[in-house]
XYZ file of C-alpha atoms in Angstrom:
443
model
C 139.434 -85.758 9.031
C 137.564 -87.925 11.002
C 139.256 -90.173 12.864
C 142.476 -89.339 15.229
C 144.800 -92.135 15.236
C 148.039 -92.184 13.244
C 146.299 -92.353 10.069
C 143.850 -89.495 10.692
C 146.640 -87.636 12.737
C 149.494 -88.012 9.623
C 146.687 -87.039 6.923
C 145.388 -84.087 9.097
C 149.556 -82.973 9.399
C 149.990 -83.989 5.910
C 147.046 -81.842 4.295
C 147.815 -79.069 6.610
C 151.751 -78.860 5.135
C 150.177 -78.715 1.964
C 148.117 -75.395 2.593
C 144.923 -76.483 3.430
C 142.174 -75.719 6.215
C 141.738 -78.888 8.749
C 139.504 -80.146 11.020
C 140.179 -83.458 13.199
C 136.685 -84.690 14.590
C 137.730 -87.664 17.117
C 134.528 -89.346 19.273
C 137.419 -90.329 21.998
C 137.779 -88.255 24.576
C 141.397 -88.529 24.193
C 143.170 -89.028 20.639
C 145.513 -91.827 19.570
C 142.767 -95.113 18.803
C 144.546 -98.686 18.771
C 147.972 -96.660 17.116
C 148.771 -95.551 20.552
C 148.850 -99.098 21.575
C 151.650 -100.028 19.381
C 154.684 -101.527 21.169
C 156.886 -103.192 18.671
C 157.953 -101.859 15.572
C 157.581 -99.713 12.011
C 158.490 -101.931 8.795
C 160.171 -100.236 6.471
C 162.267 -101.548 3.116
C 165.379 -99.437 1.620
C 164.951 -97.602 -1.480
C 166.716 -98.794 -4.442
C 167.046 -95.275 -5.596
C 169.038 -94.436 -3.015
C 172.534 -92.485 -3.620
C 174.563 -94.795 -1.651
C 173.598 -98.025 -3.038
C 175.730 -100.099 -5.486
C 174.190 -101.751 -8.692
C 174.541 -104.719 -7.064
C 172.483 -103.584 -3.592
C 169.993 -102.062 -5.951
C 169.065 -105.622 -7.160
C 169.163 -107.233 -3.672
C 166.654 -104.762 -2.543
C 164.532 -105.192 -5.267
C 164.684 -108.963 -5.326
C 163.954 -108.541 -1.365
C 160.990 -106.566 -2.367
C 159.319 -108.581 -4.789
C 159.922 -111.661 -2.439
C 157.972 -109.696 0.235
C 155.461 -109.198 -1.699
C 155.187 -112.145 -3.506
C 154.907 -113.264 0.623
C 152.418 -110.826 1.240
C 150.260 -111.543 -1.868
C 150.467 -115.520 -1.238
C 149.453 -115.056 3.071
C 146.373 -112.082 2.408
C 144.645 -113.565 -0.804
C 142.954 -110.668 -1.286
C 145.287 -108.362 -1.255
C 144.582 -105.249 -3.897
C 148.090 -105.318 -5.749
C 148.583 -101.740 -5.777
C 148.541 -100.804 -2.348
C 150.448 -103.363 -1.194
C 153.280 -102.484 -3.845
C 152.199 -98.522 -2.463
C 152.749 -99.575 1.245
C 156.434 -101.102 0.232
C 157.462 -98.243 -2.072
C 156.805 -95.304 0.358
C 157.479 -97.293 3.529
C 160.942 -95.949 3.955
C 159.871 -92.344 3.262
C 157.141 -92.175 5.840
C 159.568 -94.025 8.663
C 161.726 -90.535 7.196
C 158.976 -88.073 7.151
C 157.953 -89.176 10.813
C 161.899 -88.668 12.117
C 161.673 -85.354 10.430
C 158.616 -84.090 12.374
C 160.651 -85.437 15.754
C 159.652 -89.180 16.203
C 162.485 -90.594 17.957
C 163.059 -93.703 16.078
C 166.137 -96.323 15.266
C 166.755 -99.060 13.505
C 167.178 -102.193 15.510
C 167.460 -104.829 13.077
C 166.596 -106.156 9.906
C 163.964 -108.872 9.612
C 165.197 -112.549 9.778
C 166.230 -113.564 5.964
C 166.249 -109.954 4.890
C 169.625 -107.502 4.263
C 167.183 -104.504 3.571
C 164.139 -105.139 5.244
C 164.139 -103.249 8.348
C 162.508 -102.547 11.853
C 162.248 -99.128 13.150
C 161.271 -98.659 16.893
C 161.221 -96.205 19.464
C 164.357 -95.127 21.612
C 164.677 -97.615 24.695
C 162.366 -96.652 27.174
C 159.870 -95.098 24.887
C 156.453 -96.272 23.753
C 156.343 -96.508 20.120
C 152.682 -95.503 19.958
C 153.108 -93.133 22.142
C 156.478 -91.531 20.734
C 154.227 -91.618 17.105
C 151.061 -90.089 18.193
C 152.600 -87.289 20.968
C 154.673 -86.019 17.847
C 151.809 -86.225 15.426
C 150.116 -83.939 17.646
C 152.148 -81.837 18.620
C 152.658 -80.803 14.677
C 148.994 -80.745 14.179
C 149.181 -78.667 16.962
C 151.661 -76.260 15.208
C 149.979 -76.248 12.276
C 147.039 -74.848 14.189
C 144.945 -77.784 13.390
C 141.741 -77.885 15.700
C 141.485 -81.463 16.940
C 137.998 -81.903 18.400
C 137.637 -84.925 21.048
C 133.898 -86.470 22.269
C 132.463 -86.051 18.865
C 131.392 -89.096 17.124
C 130.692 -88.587 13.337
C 127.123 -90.138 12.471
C 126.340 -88.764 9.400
C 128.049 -87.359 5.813
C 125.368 -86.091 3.118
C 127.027 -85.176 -0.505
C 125.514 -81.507 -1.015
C 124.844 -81.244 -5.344
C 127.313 -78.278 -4.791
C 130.161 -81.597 -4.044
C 130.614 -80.326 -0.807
C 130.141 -82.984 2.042
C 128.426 -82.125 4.877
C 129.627 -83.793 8.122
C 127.045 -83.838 11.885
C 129.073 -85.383 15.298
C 126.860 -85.747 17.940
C 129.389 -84.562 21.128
C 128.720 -86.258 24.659
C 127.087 -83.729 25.836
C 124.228 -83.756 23.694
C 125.409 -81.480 21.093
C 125.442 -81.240 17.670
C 128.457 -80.207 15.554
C 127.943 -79.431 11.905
C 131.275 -79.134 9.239
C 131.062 -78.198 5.517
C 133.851 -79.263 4.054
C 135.427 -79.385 0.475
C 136.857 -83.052 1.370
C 136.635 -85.636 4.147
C 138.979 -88.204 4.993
C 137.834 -91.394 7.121
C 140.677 -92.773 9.363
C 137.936 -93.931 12.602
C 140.045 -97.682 12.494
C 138.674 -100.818 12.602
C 135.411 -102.427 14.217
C 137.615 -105.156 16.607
C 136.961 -103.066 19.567
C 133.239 -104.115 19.824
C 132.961 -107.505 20.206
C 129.258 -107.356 18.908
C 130.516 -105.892 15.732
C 133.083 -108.473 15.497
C 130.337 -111.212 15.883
C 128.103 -109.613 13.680
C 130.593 -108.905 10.940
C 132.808 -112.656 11.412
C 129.743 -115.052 12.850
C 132.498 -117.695 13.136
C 135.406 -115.880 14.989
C 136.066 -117.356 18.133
C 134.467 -116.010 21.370
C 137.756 -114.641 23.115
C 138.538 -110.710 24.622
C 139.870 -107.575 22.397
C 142.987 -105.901 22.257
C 141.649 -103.114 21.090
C 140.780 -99.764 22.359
C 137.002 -99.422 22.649
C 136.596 -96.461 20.094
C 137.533 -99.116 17.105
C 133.673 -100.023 16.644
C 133.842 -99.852 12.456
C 132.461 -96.115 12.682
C 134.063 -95.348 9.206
C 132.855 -98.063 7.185
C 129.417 -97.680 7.798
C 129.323 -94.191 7.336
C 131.480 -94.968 3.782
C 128.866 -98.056 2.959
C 126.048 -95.276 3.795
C 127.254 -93.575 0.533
C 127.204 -96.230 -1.455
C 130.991 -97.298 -1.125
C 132.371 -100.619 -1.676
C 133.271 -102.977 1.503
C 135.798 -105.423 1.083
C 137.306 -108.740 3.111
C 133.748 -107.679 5.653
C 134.616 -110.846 7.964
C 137.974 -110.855 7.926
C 139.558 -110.604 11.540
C 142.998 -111.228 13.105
C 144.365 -112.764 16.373
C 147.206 -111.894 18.698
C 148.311 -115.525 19.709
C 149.651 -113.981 23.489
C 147.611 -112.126 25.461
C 147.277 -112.566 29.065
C 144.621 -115.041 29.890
C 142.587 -113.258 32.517
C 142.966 -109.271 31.497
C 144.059 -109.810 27.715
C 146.523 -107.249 27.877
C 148.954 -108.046 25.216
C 152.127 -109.792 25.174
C 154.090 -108.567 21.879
C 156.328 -110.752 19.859
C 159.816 -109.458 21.313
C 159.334 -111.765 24.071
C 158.685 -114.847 21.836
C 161.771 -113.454 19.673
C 163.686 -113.200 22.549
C 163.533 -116.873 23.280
C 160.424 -117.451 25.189
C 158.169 -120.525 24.250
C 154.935 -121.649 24.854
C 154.323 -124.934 26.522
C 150.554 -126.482 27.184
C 149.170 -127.418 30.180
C 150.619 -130.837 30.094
C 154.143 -128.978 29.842
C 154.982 -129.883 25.733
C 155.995 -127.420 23.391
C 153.054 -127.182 20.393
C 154.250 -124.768 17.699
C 156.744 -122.443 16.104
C 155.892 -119.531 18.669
C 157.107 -117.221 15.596
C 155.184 -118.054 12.919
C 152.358 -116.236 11.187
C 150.624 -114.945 14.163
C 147.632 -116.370 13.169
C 148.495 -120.300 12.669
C 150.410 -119.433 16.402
C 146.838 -118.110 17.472
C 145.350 -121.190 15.783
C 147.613 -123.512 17.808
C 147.108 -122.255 21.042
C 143.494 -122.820 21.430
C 143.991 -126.207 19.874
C 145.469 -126.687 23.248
C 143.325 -127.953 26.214
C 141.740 -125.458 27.616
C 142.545 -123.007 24.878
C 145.094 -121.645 26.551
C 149.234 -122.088 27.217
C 152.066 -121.226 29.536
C 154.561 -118.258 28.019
C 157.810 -119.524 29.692
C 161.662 -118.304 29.544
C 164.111 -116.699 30.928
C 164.781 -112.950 32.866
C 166.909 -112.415 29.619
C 164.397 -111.423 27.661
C 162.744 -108.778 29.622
C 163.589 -105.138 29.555
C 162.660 -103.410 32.416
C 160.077 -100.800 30.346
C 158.105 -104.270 29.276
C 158.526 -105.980 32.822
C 157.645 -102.874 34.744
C 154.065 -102.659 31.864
C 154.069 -106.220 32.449
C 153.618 -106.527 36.003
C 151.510 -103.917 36.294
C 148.737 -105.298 34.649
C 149.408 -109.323 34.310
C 150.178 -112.297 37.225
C 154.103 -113.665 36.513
C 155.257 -116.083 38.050
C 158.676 -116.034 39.057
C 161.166 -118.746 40.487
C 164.676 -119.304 40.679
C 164.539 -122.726 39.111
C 163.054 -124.674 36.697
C 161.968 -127.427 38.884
C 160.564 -124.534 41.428
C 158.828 -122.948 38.789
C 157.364 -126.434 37.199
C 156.077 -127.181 40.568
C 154.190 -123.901 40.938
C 152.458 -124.391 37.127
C 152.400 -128.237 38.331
C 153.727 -128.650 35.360
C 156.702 -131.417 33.867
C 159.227 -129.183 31.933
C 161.740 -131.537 31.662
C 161.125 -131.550 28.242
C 160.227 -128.280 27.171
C 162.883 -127.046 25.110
C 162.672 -130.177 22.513
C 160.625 -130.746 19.879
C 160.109 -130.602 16.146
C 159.423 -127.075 15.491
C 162.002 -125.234 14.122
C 162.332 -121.561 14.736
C 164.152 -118.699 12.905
C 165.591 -117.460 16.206
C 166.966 -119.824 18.588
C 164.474 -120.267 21.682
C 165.487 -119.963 25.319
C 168.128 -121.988 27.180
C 166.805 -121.136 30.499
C 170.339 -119.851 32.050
C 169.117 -116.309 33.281
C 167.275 -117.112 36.542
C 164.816 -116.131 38.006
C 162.691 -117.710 35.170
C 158.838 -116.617 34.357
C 155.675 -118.146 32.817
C 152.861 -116.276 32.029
C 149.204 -117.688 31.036
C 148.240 -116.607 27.419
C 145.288 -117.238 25.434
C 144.450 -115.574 21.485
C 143.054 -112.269 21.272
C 140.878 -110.419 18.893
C 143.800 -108.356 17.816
C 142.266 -106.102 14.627
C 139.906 -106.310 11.525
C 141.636 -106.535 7.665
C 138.328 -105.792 6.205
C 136.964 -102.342 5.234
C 136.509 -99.315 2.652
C 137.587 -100.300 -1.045
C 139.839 -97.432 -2.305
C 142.041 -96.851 -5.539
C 145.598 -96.289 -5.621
C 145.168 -92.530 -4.469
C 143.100 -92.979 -1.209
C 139.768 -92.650 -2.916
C 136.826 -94.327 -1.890
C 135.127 -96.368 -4.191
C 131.930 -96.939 -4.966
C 130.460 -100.918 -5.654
C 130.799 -100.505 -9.100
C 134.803 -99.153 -8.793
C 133.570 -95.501 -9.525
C 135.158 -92.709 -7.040
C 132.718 -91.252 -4.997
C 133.860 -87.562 -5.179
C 135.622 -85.762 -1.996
C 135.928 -88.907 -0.153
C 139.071 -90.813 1.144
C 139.956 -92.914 3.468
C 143.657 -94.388 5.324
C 144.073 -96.265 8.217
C 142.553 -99.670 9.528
C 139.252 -98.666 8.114
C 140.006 -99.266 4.592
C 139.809 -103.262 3.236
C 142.756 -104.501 0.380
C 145.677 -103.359 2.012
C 146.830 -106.305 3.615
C 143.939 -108.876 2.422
C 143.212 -111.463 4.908
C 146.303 -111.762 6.858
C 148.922 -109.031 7.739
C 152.320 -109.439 8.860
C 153.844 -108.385 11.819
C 154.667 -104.593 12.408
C 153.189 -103.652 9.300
C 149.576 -101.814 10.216
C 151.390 -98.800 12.445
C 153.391 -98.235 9.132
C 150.553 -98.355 6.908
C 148.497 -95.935 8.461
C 151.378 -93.347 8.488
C 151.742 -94.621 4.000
C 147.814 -94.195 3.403
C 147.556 -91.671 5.734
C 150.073 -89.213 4.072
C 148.760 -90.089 0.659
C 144.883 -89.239 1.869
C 146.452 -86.239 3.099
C 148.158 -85.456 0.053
C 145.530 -85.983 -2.477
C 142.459 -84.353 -0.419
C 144.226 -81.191 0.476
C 144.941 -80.850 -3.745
C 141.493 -81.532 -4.530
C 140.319 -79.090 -1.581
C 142.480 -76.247 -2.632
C 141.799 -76.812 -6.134
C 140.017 -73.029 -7.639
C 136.448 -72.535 -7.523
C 135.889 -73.909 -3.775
C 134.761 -72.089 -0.930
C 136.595 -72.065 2.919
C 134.864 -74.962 5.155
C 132.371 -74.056 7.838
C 131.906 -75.456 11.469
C 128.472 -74.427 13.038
C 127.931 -75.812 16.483
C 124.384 -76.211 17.185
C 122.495 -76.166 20.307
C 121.193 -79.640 21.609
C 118.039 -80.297 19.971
């Protein structure tokens, strides 16, 4: 497996349940990639094959599905129709498998206009990234998979025998040679590099990352450098709130919560909980590019104001008029406007009140690795390549050109278990030999 985020992480635990020998090769020198970022939520939708449901709930959920993807379908363009309808079906079951390996995780609340489409996040207090990746480890741990950290994967070679073999170049100089029956790719996306970004989405606007600096596209290349398929190449997302001068991110819980952006002349501009991108879109229509976060202390919790403050300037006053005069700001008419929300903003009755300066992010890339319904990567002409998969934010199709909030942690835990899966049945199938790992001295 190369690639130690939640996808590479769930397929390494997933492949290793299923009997075979893993390796984790990670170029990091600490495991996790943008997944251990991940503050807000898992999406998952109930199972219409469920014991407990009526006939009744059975068609509500699957009305609720099609809608969603219908939704889905309609907002990504692109998206490949059978992983999208793959990521829905199994979502429930991996928010399940992940509680059964010891993720503390609870349902908070379904999504707005949904009965049975629902948000799973960490235990108060908790990091969800964190709670997901500590517990993937520690089970790839108890499997006795060997997670190697500080080597980077630079090339795969198809032997005539099928096998693939695999050389990581470690930061010390050396080299690390695998032969393996199967690899999965699960190195993430390439929005981490901002020269990748530029080079891959000329027209993107110029503005900071929030991702971790290992997501540099490592995957697809190697993938394209066997001839696979690359899909949706250019297409890049925004977080619309990030803190203007660090751009460490502001997640939508605020913004549900009640907050609301104003502009520098003190108007409200936009739905602040629309598609994240036409939000993003808004914002740097704005003068300057940039807008004030404002509401009230009821939508902190002290985990997210403690993270907050740590690493971004809030100010704080005790009344609006105090706090309009510190933004020199007019905010008399803040709260008004046109833009209907589906969760009422904030009435600005929990003093001390806070603004925060946000601009748009570079938040992830949608583009990547074409693969089939199994994990499979595909070639340009839609052949498999043999013994190659791939899960996680490296693989193109999934979401198309726009993806929804709180659905990429969840996906890479769906394509990740099915990678898993389906290259631990194809290594163990007979007439294959045990992988090798030869570490050779530096050159």
């Amino acid at each position: 497996v190369v690639g130690a985020g939640a996808a590479g992480l769930t397929a390494a635990v997933t492949a290793a349940q299923t009997g075979a020998r893993v390796l984790v090769l990670e170029k990091m020198r600490m495991v996790g990639g943008n997944s251990i970022l991940a503050e807000d939520a898992l999406t998952a939708v109930d199972d219409q094959r469920g014991k407990q449901w009526s006939d009744d709930a059975k068609r509500e959920i699957l009305a609720e599905k099609h809608a969603l993807l219908a939704e889905m379908r309609r907002r990504g363009r692109t998206i490949n129709a059978e992983l999208d309808e793959e990521l829905i079906d199994d979502s429930l079951a991996a928010v399940q498998w992940l509680q059964s390996i010891g993720c503390d995780l609870e349902t908070s609340e379904t999504r707005p206009g949904s009965r049975h489409v629902r948000e799973y996040r960490a235990k108060e207090g908790l990091s969800l990234g964190s709670e997901v990746i500590g517990e993937l480890l520690a089970r790839a741990e108890v499997a006795g998979v060997p997670v190697i950290t500080n080597a980077r994967v630079v090339q795969l070679t198809q032997e005539p025998s099928m096998h693939i073999d695999l050389e990581a170049l470690t930061m010390s100089g050396r080299r690390v040679k695998v032969h393996a029956k199967t690899v999965i790719l699960a190195t993430g996306g390439y929005a981490g590099s901002l020269d990748v970004v530029r080079r891959n989405c000329p027209n993107c606007p110029q503005l900071l990352t929030t991702n971790v600096a290992g997501a540099t596209g490592d995957g697809i290349w190697l993938a394209e450098n066997l001839g696979a398929a690359i899909v949706d190449r250019d297409a890049v997302m925004l977080h619309p709130t990030t803190h203007a001068l660090t751009g460490t991110l502001i997640s939508k819980p605020l913004r549900k919560a009640g907050a609301i952006l104003v502009n520098s002349k003190g108007k409200r501009f936009t739905n602040e909980l629309d598609v994240p991108e036409n939000v993003a879109r808004a914002v740097l229509a704005q003068p300057g590019g940039w807008a004030w976060l404002i509401g009230d202390s009821s939508h902190f919790d002290s985990v997210l104001f403690e993270r907050l403050t740590a690493t971004a300037s809030i100010t704080r006053e005790y009344s609006i008029a105090r706090l309009a005069d510190s933004l020199n700001i007019d905010l008399s008419g803040a709260t008004s406007g046109p833009f209907a929300r589906p969760l009422p903003a904030t009435k600005f009755v929990t003093p001390p009140y806070f603004a925060i300066r946000i601009r748009p992010a570079i938040h992830g890339s949608l583009g990547g690795i074409r693969v089939d319904a199994n994990a499979h990567v595909l070639d340009r002409q839609g052949r498999v390549i043999p013994k190659i998969f791939a899960a996680g934010d490296t693989v193109g199709g999934i979401y198309g050109r726009v993806r929804f909030d709180n659905f990429g942690l969840i996906g890479a835990i769906v394509f990740g278990r099915l990678a898993g899966k389906n290259a631990a049945a194809e290594a163990l199938a007979p007439s294959q030999t045990a992988p090798t790992v030869q570490r050779a001295e530096t050159p």
